[in-house]
Short mmCIF file of N, CA and C in Angstrom, two decimals:
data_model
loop_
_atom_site.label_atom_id
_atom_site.label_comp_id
_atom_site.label_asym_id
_atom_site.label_seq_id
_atom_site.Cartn_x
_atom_site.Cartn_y
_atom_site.Cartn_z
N UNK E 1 -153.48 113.47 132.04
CA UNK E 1 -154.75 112.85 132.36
C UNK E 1 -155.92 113.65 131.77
N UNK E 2 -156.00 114.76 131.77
CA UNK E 2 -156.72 115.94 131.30
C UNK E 2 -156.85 115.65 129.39
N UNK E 3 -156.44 115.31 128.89
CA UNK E 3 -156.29 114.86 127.57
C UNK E 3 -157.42 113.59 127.48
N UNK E 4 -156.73 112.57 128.66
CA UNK E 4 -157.20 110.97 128.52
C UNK E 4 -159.11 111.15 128.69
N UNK E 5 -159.38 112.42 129.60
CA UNK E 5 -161.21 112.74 130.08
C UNK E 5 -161.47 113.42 129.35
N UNK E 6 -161.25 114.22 128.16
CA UNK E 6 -161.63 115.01 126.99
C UNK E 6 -162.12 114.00 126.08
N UNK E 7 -160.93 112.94 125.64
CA UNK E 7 -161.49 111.89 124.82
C UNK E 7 -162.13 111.10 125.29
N UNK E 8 -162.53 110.50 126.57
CA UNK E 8 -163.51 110.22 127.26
C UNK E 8 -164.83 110.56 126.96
N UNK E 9 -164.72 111.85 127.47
CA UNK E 9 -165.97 112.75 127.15
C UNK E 9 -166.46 112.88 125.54
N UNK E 10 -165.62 113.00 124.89
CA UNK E 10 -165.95 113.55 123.52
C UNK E 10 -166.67 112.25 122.73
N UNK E 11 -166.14 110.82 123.74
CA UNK E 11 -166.40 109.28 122.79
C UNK E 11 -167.97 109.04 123.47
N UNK E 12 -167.94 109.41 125.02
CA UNK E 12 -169.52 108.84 125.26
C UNK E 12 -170.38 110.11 125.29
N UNK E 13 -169.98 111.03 124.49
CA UNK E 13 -170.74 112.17 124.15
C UNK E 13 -171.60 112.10 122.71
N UNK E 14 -170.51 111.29 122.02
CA UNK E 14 -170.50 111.11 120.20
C UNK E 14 -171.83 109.93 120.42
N UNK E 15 -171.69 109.31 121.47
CA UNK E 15 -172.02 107.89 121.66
C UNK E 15 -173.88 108.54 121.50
N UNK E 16 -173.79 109.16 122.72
CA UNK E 16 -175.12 109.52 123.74
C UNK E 16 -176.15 110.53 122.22
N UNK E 17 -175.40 111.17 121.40
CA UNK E 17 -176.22 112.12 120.73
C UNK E 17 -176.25 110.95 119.53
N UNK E 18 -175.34 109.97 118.89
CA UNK E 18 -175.47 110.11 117.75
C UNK E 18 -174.85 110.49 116.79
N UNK E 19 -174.00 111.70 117.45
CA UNK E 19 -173.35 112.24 116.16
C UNK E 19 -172.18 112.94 117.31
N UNK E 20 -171.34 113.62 116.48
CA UNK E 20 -170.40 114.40 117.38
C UNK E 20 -170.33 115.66 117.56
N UNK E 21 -171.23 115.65 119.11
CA UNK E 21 -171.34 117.18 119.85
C UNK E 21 -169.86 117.70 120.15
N UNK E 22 -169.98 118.85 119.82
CA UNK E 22 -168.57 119.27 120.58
C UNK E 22 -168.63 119.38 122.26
N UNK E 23 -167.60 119.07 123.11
CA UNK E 23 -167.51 119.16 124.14
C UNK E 23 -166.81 120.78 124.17
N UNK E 24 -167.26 121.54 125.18
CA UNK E 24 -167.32 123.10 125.18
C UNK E 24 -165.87 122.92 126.26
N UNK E 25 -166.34 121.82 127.79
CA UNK E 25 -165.22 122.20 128.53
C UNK E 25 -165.23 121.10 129.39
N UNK E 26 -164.35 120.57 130.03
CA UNK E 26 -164.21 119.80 131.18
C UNK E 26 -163.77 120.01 132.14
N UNK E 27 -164.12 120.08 133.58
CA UNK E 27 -164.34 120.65 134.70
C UNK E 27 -164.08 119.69 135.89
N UNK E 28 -163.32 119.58 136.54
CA UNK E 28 -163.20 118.50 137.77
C UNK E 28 -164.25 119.32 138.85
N UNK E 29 -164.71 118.00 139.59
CA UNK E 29 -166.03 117.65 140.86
C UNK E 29 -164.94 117.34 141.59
N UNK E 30 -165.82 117.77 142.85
CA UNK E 30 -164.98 117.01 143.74
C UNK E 30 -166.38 116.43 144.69
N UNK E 31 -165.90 115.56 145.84
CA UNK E 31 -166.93 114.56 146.42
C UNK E 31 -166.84 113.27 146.66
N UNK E 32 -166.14 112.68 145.96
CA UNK E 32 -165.93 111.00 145.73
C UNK E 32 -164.56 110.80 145.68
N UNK E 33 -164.37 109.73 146.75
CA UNK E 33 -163.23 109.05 146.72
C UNK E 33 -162.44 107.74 146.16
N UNK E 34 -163.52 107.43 145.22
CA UNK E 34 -163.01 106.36 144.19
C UNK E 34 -163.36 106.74 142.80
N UNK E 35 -163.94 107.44 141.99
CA UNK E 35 -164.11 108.24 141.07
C UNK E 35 -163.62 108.86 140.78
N UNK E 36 -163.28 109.60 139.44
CA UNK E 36 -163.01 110.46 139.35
C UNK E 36 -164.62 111.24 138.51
N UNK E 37 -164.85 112.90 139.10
CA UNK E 37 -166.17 113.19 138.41
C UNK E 37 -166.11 113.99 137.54
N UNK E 38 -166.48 114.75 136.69
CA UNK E 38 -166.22 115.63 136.02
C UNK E 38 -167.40 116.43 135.19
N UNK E 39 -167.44 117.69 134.95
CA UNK E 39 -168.89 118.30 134.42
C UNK E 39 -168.46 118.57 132.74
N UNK E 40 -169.05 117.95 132.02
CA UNK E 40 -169.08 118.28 130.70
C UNK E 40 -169.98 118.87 130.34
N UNK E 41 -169.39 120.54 129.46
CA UNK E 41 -170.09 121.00 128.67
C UNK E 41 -170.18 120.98 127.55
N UNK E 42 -171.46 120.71 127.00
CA UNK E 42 -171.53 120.80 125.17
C UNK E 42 -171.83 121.76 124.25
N UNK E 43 -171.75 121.36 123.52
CA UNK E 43 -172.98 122.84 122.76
C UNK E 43 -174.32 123.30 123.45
N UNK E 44 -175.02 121.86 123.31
CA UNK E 44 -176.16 122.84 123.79
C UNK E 44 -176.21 121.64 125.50
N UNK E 45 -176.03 121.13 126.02
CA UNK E 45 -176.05 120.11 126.95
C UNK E 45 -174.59 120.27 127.96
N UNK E 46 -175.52 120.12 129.41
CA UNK E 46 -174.62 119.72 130.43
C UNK E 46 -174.89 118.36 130.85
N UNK E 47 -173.36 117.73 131.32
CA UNK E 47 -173.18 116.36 131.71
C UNK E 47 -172.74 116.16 132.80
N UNK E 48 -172.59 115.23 133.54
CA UNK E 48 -171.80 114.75 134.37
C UNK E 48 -171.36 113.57 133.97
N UNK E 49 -169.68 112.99 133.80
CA UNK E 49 -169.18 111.94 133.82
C UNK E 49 -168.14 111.38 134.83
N UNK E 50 -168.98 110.35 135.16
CA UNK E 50 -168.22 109.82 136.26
C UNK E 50 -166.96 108.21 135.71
N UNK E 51 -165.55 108.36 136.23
CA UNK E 51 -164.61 107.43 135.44
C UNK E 51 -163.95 107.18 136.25
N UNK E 52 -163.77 105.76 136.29
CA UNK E 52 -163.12 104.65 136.89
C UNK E 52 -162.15 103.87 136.06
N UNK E 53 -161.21 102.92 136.28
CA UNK E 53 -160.22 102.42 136.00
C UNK E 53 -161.19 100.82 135.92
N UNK E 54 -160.87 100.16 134.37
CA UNK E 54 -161.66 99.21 134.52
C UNK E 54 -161.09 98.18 135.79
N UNK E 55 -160.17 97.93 135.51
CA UNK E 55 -158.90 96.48 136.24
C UNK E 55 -159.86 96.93 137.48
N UNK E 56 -159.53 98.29 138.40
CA UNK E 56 -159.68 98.55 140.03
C UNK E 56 -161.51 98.20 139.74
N UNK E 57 -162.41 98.79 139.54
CA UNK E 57 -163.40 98.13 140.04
C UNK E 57 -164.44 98.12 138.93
N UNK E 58 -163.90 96.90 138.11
CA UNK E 58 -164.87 95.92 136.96
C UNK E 58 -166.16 96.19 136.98
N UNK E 59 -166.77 96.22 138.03
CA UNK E 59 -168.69 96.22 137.39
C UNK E 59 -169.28 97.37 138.79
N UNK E 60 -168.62 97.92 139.04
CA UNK E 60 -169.27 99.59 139.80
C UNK E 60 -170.36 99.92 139.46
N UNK E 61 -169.37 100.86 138.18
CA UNK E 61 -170.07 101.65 137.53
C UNK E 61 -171.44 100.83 136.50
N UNK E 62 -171.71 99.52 136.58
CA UNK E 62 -172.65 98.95 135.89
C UNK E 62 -173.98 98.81 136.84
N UNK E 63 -173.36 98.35 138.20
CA UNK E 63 -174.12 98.11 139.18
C UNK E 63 -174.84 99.60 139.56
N UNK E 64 -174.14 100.64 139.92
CA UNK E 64 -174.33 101.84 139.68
C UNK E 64 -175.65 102.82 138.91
N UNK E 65 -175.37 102.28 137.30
CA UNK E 65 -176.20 102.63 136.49
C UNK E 65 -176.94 102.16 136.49
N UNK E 66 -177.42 100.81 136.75
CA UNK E 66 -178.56 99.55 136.84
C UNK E 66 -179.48 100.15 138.06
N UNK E 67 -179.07 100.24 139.32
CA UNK E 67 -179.78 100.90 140.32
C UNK E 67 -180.07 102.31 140.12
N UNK E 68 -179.63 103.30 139.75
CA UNK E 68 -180.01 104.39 139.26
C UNK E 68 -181.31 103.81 138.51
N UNK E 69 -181.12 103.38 137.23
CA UNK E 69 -182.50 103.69 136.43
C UNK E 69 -183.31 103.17 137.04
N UNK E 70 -183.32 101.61 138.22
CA UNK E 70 -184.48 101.41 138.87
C UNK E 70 -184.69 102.56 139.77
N UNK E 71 -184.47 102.97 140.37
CA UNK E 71 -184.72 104.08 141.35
C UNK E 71 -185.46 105.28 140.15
N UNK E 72 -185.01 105.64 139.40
CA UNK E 72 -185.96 106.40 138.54
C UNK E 72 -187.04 105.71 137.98
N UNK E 73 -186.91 104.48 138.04
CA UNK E 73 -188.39 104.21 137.32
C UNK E 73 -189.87 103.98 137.95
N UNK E 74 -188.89 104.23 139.50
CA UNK E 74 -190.07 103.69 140.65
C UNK E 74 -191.04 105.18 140.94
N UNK E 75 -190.44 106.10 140.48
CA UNK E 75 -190.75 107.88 140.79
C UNK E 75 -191.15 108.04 141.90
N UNK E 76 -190.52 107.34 142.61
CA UNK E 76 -190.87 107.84 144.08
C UNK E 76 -189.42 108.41 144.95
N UNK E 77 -188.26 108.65 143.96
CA UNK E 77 -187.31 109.41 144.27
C UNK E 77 -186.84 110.69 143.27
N UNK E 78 -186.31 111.30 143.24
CA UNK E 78 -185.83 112.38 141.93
C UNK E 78 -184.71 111.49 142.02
N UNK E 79 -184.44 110.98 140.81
CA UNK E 79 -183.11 110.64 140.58
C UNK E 79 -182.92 111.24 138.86
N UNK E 80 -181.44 112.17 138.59
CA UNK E 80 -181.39 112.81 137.64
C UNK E 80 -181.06 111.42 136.67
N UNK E 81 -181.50 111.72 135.10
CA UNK E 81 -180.95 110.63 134.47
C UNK E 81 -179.66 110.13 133.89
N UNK E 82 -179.54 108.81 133.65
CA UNK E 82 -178.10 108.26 133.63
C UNK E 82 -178.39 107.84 132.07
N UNK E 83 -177.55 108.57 131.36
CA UNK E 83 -177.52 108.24 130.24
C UNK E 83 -177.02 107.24 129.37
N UNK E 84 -175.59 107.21 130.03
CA UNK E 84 -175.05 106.04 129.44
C UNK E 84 -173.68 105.12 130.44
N UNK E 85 -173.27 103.97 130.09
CA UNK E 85 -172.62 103.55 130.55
C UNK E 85 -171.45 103.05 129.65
N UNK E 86 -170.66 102.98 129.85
CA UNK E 86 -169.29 102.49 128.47
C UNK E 86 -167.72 102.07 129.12
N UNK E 87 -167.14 101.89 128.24
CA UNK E 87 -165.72 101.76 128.18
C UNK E 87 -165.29 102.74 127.44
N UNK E 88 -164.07 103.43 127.64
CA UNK E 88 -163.27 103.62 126.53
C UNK E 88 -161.72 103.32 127.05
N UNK E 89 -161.24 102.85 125.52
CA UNK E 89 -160.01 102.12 126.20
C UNK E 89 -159.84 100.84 127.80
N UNK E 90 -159.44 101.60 128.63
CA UNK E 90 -158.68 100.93 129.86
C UNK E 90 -159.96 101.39 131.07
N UNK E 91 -160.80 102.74 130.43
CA UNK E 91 -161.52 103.46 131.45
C UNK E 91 -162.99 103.05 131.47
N UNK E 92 -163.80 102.66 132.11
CA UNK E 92 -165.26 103.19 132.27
C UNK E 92 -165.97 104.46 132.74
N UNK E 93 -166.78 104.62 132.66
CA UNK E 93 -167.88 105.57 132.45
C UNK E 93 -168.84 105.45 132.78
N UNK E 94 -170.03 106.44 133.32
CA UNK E 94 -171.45 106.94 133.51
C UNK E 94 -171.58 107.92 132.80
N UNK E 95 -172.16 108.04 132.61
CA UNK E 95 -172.68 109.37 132.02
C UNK E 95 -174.38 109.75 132.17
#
């Protein structure tokens, strides 16, 4: 599985810069019981990516990211930013 969140990381990393940052390290979170979380480091950037199984729950992580950026756009909460949202393969993503 540790293989399957590297290329994860490394695809909505390539995605998010543009080009392809190296991913430094991947790190399991713990906290969530339908997620899996994980801290990506880059060269010069820290991440958090959060990954789900598309089939188990289809539009989460969309609904998820959608309310995040409203909640940041209202600035009347700190909400850190959500960079991106994706597929890869079978998996989704936040980032």
């Amino acid at each position: 599985m540790h293989h399957i969140i590297n290329n994860i990381a490394q695809h909505a990393v390539s995605l998010l810069n543009g080009h392809s940052d190296t991913v430094k390290s991947v790190n399991s979170l713990t906290g969530g019981s339908i997620n899996q979380v994980y801290k990506i480091t880059c060269s010069g950037s820290v991440f958090v990516l959060k990954v789900n199984k598309v089939h188990d729950f289809p539009k989460m992580l969309e609904y998820e990211y959608d309310g995040l950026k409203h909640l940041q756009a209202t600035k009347k909460v700190s909400v850190h930013e959500v960079f991106k949202c994706g597929v890869w393969q079978q998996n989704k993503y936040n980032m």
